[in-house]
XYZ file of C-alpha atoms in Angstrom:
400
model
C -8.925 -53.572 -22.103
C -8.505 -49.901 -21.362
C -6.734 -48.961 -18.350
C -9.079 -46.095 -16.482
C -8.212 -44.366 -13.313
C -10.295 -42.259 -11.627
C -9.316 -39.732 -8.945
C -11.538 -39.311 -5.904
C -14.015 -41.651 -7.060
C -15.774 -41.478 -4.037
C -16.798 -37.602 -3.477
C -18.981 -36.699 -4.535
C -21.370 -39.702 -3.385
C -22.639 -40.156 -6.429
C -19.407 -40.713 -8.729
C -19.825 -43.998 -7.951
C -22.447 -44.170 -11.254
C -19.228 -42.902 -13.497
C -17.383 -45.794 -12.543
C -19.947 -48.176 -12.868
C -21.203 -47.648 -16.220
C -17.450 -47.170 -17.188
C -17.152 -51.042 -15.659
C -20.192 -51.974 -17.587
C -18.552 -51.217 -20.775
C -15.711 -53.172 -20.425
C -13.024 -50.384 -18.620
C -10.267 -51.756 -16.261
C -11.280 -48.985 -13.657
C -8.865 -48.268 -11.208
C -9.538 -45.674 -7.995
C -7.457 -43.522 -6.390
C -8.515 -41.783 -2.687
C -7.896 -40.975 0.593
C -10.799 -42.734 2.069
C -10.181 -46.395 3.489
C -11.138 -49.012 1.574
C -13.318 -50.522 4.103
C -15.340 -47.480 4.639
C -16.270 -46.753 0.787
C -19.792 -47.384 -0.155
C -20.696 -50.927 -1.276
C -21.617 -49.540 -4.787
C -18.522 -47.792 -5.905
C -16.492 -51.096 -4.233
C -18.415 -53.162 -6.491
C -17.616 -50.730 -9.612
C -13.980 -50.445 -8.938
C -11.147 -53.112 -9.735
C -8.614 -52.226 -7.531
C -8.471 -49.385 -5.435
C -5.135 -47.821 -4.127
C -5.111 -45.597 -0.629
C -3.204 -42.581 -0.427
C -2.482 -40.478 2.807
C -3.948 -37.072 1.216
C -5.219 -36.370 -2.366
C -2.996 -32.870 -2.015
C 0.652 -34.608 -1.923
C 1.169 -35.111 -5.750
C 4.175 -37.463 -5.018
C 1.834 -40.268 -3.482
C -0.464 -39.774 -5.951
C 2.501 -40.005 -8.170
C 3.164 -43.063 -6.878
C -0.133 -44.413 -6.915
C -0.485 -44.301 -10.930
C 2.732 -45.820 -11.129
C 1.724 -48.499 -9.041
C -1.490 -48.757 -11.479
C 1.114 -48.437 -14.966
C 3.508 -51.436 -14.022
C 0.928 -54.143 -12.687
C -1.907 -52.854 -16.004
C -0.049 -50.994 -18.004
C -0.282 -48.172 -19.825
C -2.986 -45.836 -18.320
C -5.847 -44.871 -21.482
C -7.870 -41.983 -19.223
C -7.175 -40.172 -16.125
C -9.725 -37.991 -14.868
C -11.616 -36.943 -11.230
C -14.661 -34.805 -13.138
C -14.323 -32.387 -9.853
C -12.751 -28.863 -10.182
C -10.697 -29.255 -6.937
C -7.993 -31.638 -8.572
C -8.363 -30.272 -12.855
C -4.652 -29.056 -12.447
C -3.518 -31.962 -10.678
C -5.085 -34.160 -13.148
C -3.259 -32.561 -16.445
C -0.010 -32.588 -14.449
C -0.901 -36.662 -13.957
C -1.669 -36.743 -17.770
C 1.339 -34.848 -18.691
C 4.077 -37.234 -16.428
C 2.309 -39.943 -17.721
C 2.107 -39.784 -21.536
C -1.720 -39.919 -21.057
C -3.316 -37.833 -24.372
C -6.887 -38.297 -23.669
C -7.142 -34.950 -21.365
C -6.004 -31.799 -20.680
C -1.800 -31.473 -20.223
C -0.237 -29.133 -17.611
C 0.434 -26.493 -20.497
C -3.716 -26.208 -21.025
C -4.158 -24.859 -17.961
C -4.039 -21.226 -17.673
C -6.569 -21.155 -20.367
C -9.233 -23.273 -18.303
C -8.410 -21.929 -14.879
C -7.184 -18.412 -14.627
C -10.496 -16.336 -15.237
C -8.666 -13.735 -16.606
C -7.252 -16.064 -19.472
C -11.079 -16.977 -20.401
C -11.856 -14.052 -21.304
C -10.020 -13.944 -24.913
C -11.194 -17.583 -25.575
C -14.702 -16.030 -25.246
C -13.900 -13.068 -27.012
C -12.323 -15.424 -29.722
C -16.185 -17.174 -29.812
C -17.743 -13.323 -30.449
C -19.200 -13.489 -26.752
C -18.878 -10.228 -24.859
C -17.185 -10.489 -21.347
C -17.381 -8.190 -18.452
C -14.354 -5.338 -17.627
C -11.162 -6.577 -15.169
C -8.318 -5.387 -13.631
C -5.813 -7.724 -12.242
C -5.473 -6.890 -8.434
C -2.169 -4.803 -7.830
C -2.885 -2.204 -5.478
C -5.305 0.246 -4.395
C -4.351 2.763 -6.888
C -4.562 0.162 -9.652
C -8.582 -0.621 -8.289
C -9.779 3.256 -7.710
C -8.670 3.551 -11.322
C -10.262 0.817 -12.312
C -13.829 1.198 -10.435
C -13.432 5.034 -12.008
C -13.962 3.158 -15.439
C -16.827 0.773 -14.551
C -18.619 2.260 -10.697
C -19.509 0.521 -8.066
C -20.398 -2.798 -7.030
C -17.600 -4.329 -8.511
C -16.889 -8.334 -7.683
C -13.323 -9.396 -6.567
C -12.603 -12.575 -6.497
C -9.663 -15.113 -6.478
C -8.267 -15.212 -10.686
C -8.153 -19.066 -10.095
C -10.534 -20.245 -7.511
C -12.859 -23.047 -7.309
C -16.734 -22.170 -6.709
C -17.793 -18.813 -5.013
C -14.709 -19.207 -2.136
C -13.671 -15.741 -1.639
C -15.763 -13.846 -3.473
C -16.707 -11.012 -2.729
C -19.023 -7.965 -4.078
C -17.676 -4.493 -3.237
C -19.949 -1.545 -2.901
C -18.226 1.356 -1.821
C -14.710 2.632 -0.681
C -14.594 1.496 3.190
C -15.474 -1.620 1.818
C -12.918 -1.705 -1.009
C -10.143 -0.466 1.696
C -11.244 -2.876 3.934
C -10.833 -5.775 1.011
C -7.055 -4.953 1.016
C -6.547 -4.917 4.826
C -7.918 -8.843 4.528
C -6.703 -9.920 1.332
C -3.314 -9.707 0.955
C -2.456 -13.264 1.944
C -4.282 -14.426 -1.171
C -3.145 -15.415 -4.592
C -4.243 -13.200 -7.602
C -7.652 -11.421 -7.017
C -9.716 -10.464 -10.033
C -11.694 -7.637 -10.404
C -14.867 -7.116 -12.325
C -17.418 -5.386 -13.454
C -21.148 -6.214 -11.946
C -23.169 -7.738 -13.823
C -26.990 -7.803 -12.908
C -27.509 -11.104 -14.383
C -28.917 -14.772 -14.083
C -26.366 -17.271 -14.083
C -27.372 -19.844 -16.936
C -24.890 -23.085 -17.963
C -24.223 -24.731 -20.925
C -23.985 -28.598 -19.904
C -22.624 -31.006 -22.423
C -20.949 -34.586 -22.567
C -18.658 -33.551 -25.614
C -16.769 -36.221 -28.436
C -13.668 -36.674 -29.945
C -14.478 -34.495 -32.581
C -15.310 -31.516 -30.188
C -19.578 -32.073 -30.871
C -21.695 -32.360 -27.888
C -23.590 -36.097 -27.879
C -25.827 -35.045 -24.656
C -26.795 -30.908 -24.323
C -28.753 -29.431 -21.416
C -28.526 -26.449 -19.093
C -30.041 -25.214 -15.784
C -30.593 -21.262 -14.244
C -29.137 -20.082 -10.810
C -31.636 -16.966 -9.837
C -29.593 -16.399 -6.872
C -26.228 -16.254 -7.095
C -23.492 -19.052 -5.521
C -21.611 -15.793 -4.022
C -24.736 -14.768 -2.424
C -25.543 -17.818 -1.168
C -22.134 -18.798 0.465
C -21.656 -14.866 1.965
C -25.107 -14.252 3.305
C -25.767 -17.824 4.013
C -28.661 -18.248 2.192
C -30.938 -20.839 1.127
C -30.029 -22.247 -2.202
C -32.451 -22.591 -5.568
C -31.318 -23.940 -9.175
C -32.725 -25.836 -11.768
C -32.295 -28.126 -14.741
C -34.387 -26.573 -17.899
C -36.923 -28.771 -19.401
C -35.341 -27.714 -23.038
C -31.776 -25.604 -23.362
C -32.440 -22.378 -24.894
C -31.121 -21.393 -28.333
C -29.270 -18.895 -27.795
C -27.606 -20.367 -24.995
C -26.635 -23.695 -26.674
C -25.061 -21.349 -29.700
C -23.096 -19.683 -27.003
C -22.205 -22.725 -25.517
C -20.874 -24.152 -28.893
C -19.037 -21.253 -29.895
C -17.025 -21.803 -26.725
C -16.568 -24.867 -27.259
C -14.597 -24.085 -30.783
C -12.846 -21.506 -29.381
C -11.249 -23.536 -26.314
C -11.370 -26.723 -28.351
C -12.641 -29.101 -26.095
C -13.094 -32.364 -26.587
C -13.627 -35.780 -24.595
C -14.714 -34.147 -21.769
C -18.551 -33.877 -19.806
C -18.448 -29.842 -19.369
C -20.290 -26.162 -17.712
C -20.073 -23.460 -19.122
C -21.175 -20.817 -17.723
C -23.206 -17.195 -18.615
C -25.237 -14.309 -17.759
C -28.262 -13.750 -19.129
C -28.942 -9.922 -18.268
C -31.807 -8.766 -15.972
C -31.332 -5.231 -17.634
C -29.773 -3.282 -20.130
C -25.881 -3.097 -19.649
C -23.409 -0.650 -21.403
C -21.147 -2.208 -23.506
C -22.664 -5.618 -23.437
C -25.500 -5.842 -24.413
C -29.355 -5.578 -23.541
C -31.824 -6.945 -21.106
C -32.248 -10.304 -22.417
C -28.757 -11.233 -23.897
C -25.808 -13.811 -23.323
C -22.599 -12.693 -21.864
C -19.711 -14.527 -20.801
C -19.074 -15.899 -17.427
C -16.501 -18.461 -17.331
C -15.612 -22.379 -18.322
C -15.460 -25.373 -16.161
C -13.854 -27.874 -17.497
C -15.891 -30.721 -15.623
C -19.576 -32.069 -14.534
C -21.852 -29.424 -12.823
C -21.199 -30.168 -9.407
C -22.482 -32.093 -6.771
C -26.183 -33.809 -7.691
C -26.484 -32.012 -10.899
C -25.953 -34.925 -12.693
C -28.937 -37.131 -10.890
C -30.837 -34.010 -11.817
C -30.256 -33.799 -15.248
C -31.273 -37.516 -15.590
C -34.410 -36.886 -13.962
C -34.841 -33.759 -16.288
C -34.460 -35.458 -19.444
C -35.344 -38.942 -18.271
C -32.095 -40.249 -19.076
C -28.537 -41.920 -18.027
C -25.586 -38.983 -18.480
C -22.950 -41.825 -16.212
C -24.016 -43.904 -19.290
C -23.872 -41.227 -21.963
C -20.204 -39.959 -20.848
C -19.324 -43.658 -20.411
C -20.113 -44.129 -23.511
C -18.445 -41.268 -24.854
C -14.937 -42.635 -22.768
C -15.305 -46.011 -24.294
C -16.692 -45.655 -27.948
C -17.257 -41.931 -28.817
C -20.496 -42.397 -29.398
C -23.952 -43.326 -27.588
C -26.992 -44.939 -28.159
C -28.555 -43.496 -24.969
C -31.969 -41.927 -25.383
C -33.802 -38.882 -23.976
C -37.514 -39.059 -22.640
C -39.936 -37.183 -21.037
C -38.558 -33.635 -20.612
C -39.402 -31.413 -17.250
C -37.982 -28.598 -14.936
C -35.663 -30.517 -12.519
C -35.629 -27.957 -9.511
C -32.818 -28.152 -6.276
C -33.850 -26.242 -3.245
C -31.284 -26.444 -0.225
C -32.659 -25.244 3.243
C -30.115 -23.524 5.705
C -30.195 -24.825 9.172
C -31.062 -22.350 11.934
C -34.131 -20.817 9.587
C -37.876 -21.129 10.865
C -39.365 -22.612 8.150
C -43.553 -23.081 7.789
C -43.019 -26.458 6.153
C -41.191 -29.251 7.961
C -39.911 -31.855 5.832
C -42.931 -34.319 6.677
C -45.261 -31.374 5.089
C -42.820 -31.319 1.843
C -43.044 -35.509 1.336
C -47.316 -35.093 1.823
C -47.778 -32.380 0.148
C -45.278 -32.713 -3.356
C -44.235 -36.399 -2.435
C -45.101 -37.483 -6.253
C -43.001 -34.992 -7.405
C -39.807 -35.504 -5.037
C -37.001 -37.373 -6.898
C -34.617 -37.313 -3.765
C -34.314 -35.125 -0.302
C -31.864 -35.670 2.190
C -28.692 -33.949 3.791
C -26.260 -32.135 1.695
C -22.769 -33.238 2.640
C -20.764 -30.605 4.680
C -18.616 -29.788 2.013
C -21.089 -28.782 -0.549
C -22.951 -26.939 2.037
C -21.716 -23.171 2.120
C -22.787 -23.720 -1.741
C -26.038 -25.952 -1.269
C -27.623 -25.684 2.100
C -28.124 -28.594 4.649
C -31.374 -30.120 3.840
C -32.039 -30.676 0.210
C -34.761 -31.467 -2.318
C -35.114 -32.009 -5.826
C -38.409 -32.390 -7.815
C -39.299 -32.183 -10.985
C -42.391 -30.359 -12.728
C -43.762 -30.081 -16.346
C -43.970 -26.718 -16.171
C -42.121 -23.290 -14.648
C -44.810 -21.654 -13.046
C -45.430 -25.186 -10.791
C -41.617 -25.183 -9.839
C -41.578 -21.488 -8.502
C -44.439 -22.755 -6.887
C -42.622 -25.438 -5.182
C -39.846 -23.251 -4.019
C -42.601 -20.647 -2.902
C -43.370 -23.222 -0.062
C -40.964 -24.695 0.617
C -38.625 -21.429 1.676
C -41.472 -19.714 3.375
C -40.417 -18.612 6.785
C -42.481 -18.090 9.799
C -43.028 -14.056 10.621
C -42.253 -13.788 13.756
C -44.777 -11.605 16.452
C-alpha cells in the first residue's frame, strides 16, 4: 500500500474530496494540520487514516517531526503534497529530507516560484513575457519605467496570490511605493499589460501529458479585486480554447512537469501591445504549480460534469484514468463584498436562477480579500446567459 501524506488536508474545505478518492483507491492517507482532530469535518475524518497535530504548519521542525512519525510506524512515504501555494516550498524541502521523488525537490524551486525565473521557462516554450526590472532602487525603476511608461505593476518576485500588488501610475505614487516597501522581500516590476487573465488547468501524468484539460477567464483582475475591494467574477469555460491549451502545453515541456494537477496562467490582450503581440493573442503570465484555488475545483466538475478529486487520484495511484467528461457549460463564480447595496438579496438569486445555482454560501475569511463574502456559482450553456447572471446579481442600488 502506498504511503500518502497530505499537508493541510483540511483548508481549503473542500480537500477533503482529494483524500477521499485517494482512500478509495487503495492509498494509506496520512494528514498533517494544525487544526484539532476533534474539530475537523466528519468527511475528511472519515477519508484520513491517521491524522497527526502540529502546533503551526510554519515551524518546519514539527512538521519535520510529524513525517517522521508517519516514516517509522508506515514506512517509506510514496507522495507528499498540500495542492495549496502557501506551503509548495515547504513541501519540496519535505520531499527533498525525505528521499520522496514523486514531487518537486528544494533545488526546483526558484524556477516555479520566483516570477522573475518564469520568465525564461516561457521564453524557452516561444511565449512572449512582459518587461521587468528587479527592484533595487529608485534610480534602477525611473530607468526602467523610461523603457516601458506608466502604469507599471510591482509586486512581491515570490508571492502567493495578488498580496502586495500593486499598480503604479505616476511618480508620487512610485516614490510613495518605496517609502512603504522597503521591509519587503524582492519586488518585481513590470510592464502593464491590458489583458484578461485566462488559465491553463490540467491534472498532468508521469509522462508530462495532461489526462484532464480545462481553463476559466478572470475579467477583473485578483489585484483589483483585493486593492479596491471589489466584487469578484470568474469562470470555468465550457471548452478550453486552442490557442490557450497549445500555450499551456508548451509550458508544460519547457518546465517539465509532471505528476502534478496545475494553473497556468496568461493574458489574452484587450489591445494591441508593442512587442508582444496583438489584440487577441497569448502572453505569458506565470505558473502555479498546484490546483486553481479555493472552489475551482467543484467548479470545474460542474463545468465538465465530471470528478477532477477522482481524475488526479487516479493519476497519484495508476497514471492513468478512466474518468469521463459530460455535459459541457460555463461554470461562473460571483463573490459579493459585504457593505455593498445590492438590488438582489440572496432569496431573489435562489427564485430567480435557483435551477442554475450549483452552490452559494460564505466564502471563508481567508479567501475573501480574493473572493468576496457571499458567493455563488452557476452554471449556463451559453456566455451571453452567464454575463447575464452576473448582470443581476452585482447590480447596486443608485442611491437618491
Amino acid at each position: 500500500m502506498k504511503n500518502f501524506i497530505f499537508i493541510s488536508p483540511n483548508f481549503p474545505l473542500n480537500y477533503w474530496k482529494f483524500c477521499r478518492e485517494l482512500k478509495n483507491n487503495g492509498l494509506n492517507v496520512l494528514g498533517i494540520g494544525d487544526q484539532p482532530y476533534d474539530e475537523l469535518d466528519y468527511n475528511l475524518k472519515e477519508s484520513l487514516n491517521e491524522y497527526y497535530k502540529v502546533g503551526s504548519l510554519e515551524n518546519y521542525d514539527e512538521v519535520y517531526r510529524a513525517v517522521a512519525f508517519f516514516a517509522f510506524k508506515y514506512g517509506p512515504i510514496d507522495w507528499l503534497e498540500s495542492n495549496n501555494e502557501y506551503w509548495l516550498e515547504q513541501d519540496a524541502r519535505l520531499r527533498t529530507a525525505f528521499h520522496i521523488t514523486t514531487g518537486f525537490q528544494e533545488s526546483d524551486m526558484y524556477k516555479i516560484k520566483n516570477k522573475s525565473q518564469m520568465k525564461a521557462f516561457y521564453e524557452r516554450a516561444g511565449i512572449p513575457v512582459a518587461r521587468y526590472y528587479l527592484v533595487k532602487d529608485l534610480k534602477g525603476a525611473k530607468r526602467f519605467i523610461s523603457k516601458v511608461g506608466y502604469p507599471i505593476i510591482a509586486k512581491p518576485d515570490n508571492g502567493v496570490g495578488a498580496s502586495h500588488t500593486y499598480k503604479i501610475s505616476d511618480e508620487a505614487e512610485l516614490k510613495a511605493f518605496f517609502d512603504t516597501q522597503e521591509h519587503y522581500d524582492q519586488f518585481i516590476m513590470e510592464e502593464f499589460i491590458d489583458g484578461e487573465v485566462n488559465s491553463f488547468d490540467a491534472i498532468i501524468n508521469s509522462k508530462g501529458e495532461p489526462i484532464f484539460a480545462i481553463g476559466n477567464v478572470s475579467p477583473i483582475s485578483i489585484m483589483d479585486i483585493v486593492n479596491d475591494q471589489d466584487n469578484s467574477v470568474f469562470y470555468i469555460v465550457n471548452k478550453l480554447a486552442e490557442d490557450t491549451k497549445a500555450a499551456g502545453l508548451a509550458t508544460l515541456k519547457s518546465f517539465g512537469v509532471k505528476s502534478r494537477f496545475i494553473h497556468f496562467e496568461f493574458f489574452r490582450l484587450l489591445s494591441d501591445h508593442e512587442g508582444l503581440g496583438k489584440k487577441g493573442d497569448v502572453i505569458a503570465l506565470e505558473v502555479n504549480m498546484r490546483p486553481s484555488g479555493g472552489i475551482s475545483p467543484d467548479m470545474m466538475n460542474y463545468s465538465q460534469s465530471t470528478d477532477v478529486y477522482k481524475i488526479w487520484a487516479d493519476m497519484i495511484a495508476f497514471d492513468r484514468t478512466d474518468v469521463k467528461i459530460g455535459e459541457t457549460n460555463y461554470c461562473g463564480f460571483v463573490g459579493r463584498r459585504d457593505g455593498k447595496n445590492f438590488v438582489m438579496t440572496p432569496e431573489d438569486i435562489l427564485s430567480k436562477y435557483g435551477p442554475y445555482i450549483r452552490q452559494a454560501g460564505r466564502v471563508a475569511d481567508a479567501l475573501s480579500d480574493a473572493m468576496g463574502n457571499e458567493m455563488y456559482l452557476a452554471t449556463f450553456p451559453t456566455e451571453e446567459e452567464l454575463w447575464a447572471f452576473y448582470k443581476d446579481v452585482l447590480a447596486e442600488k443608485t442611491s437618491k
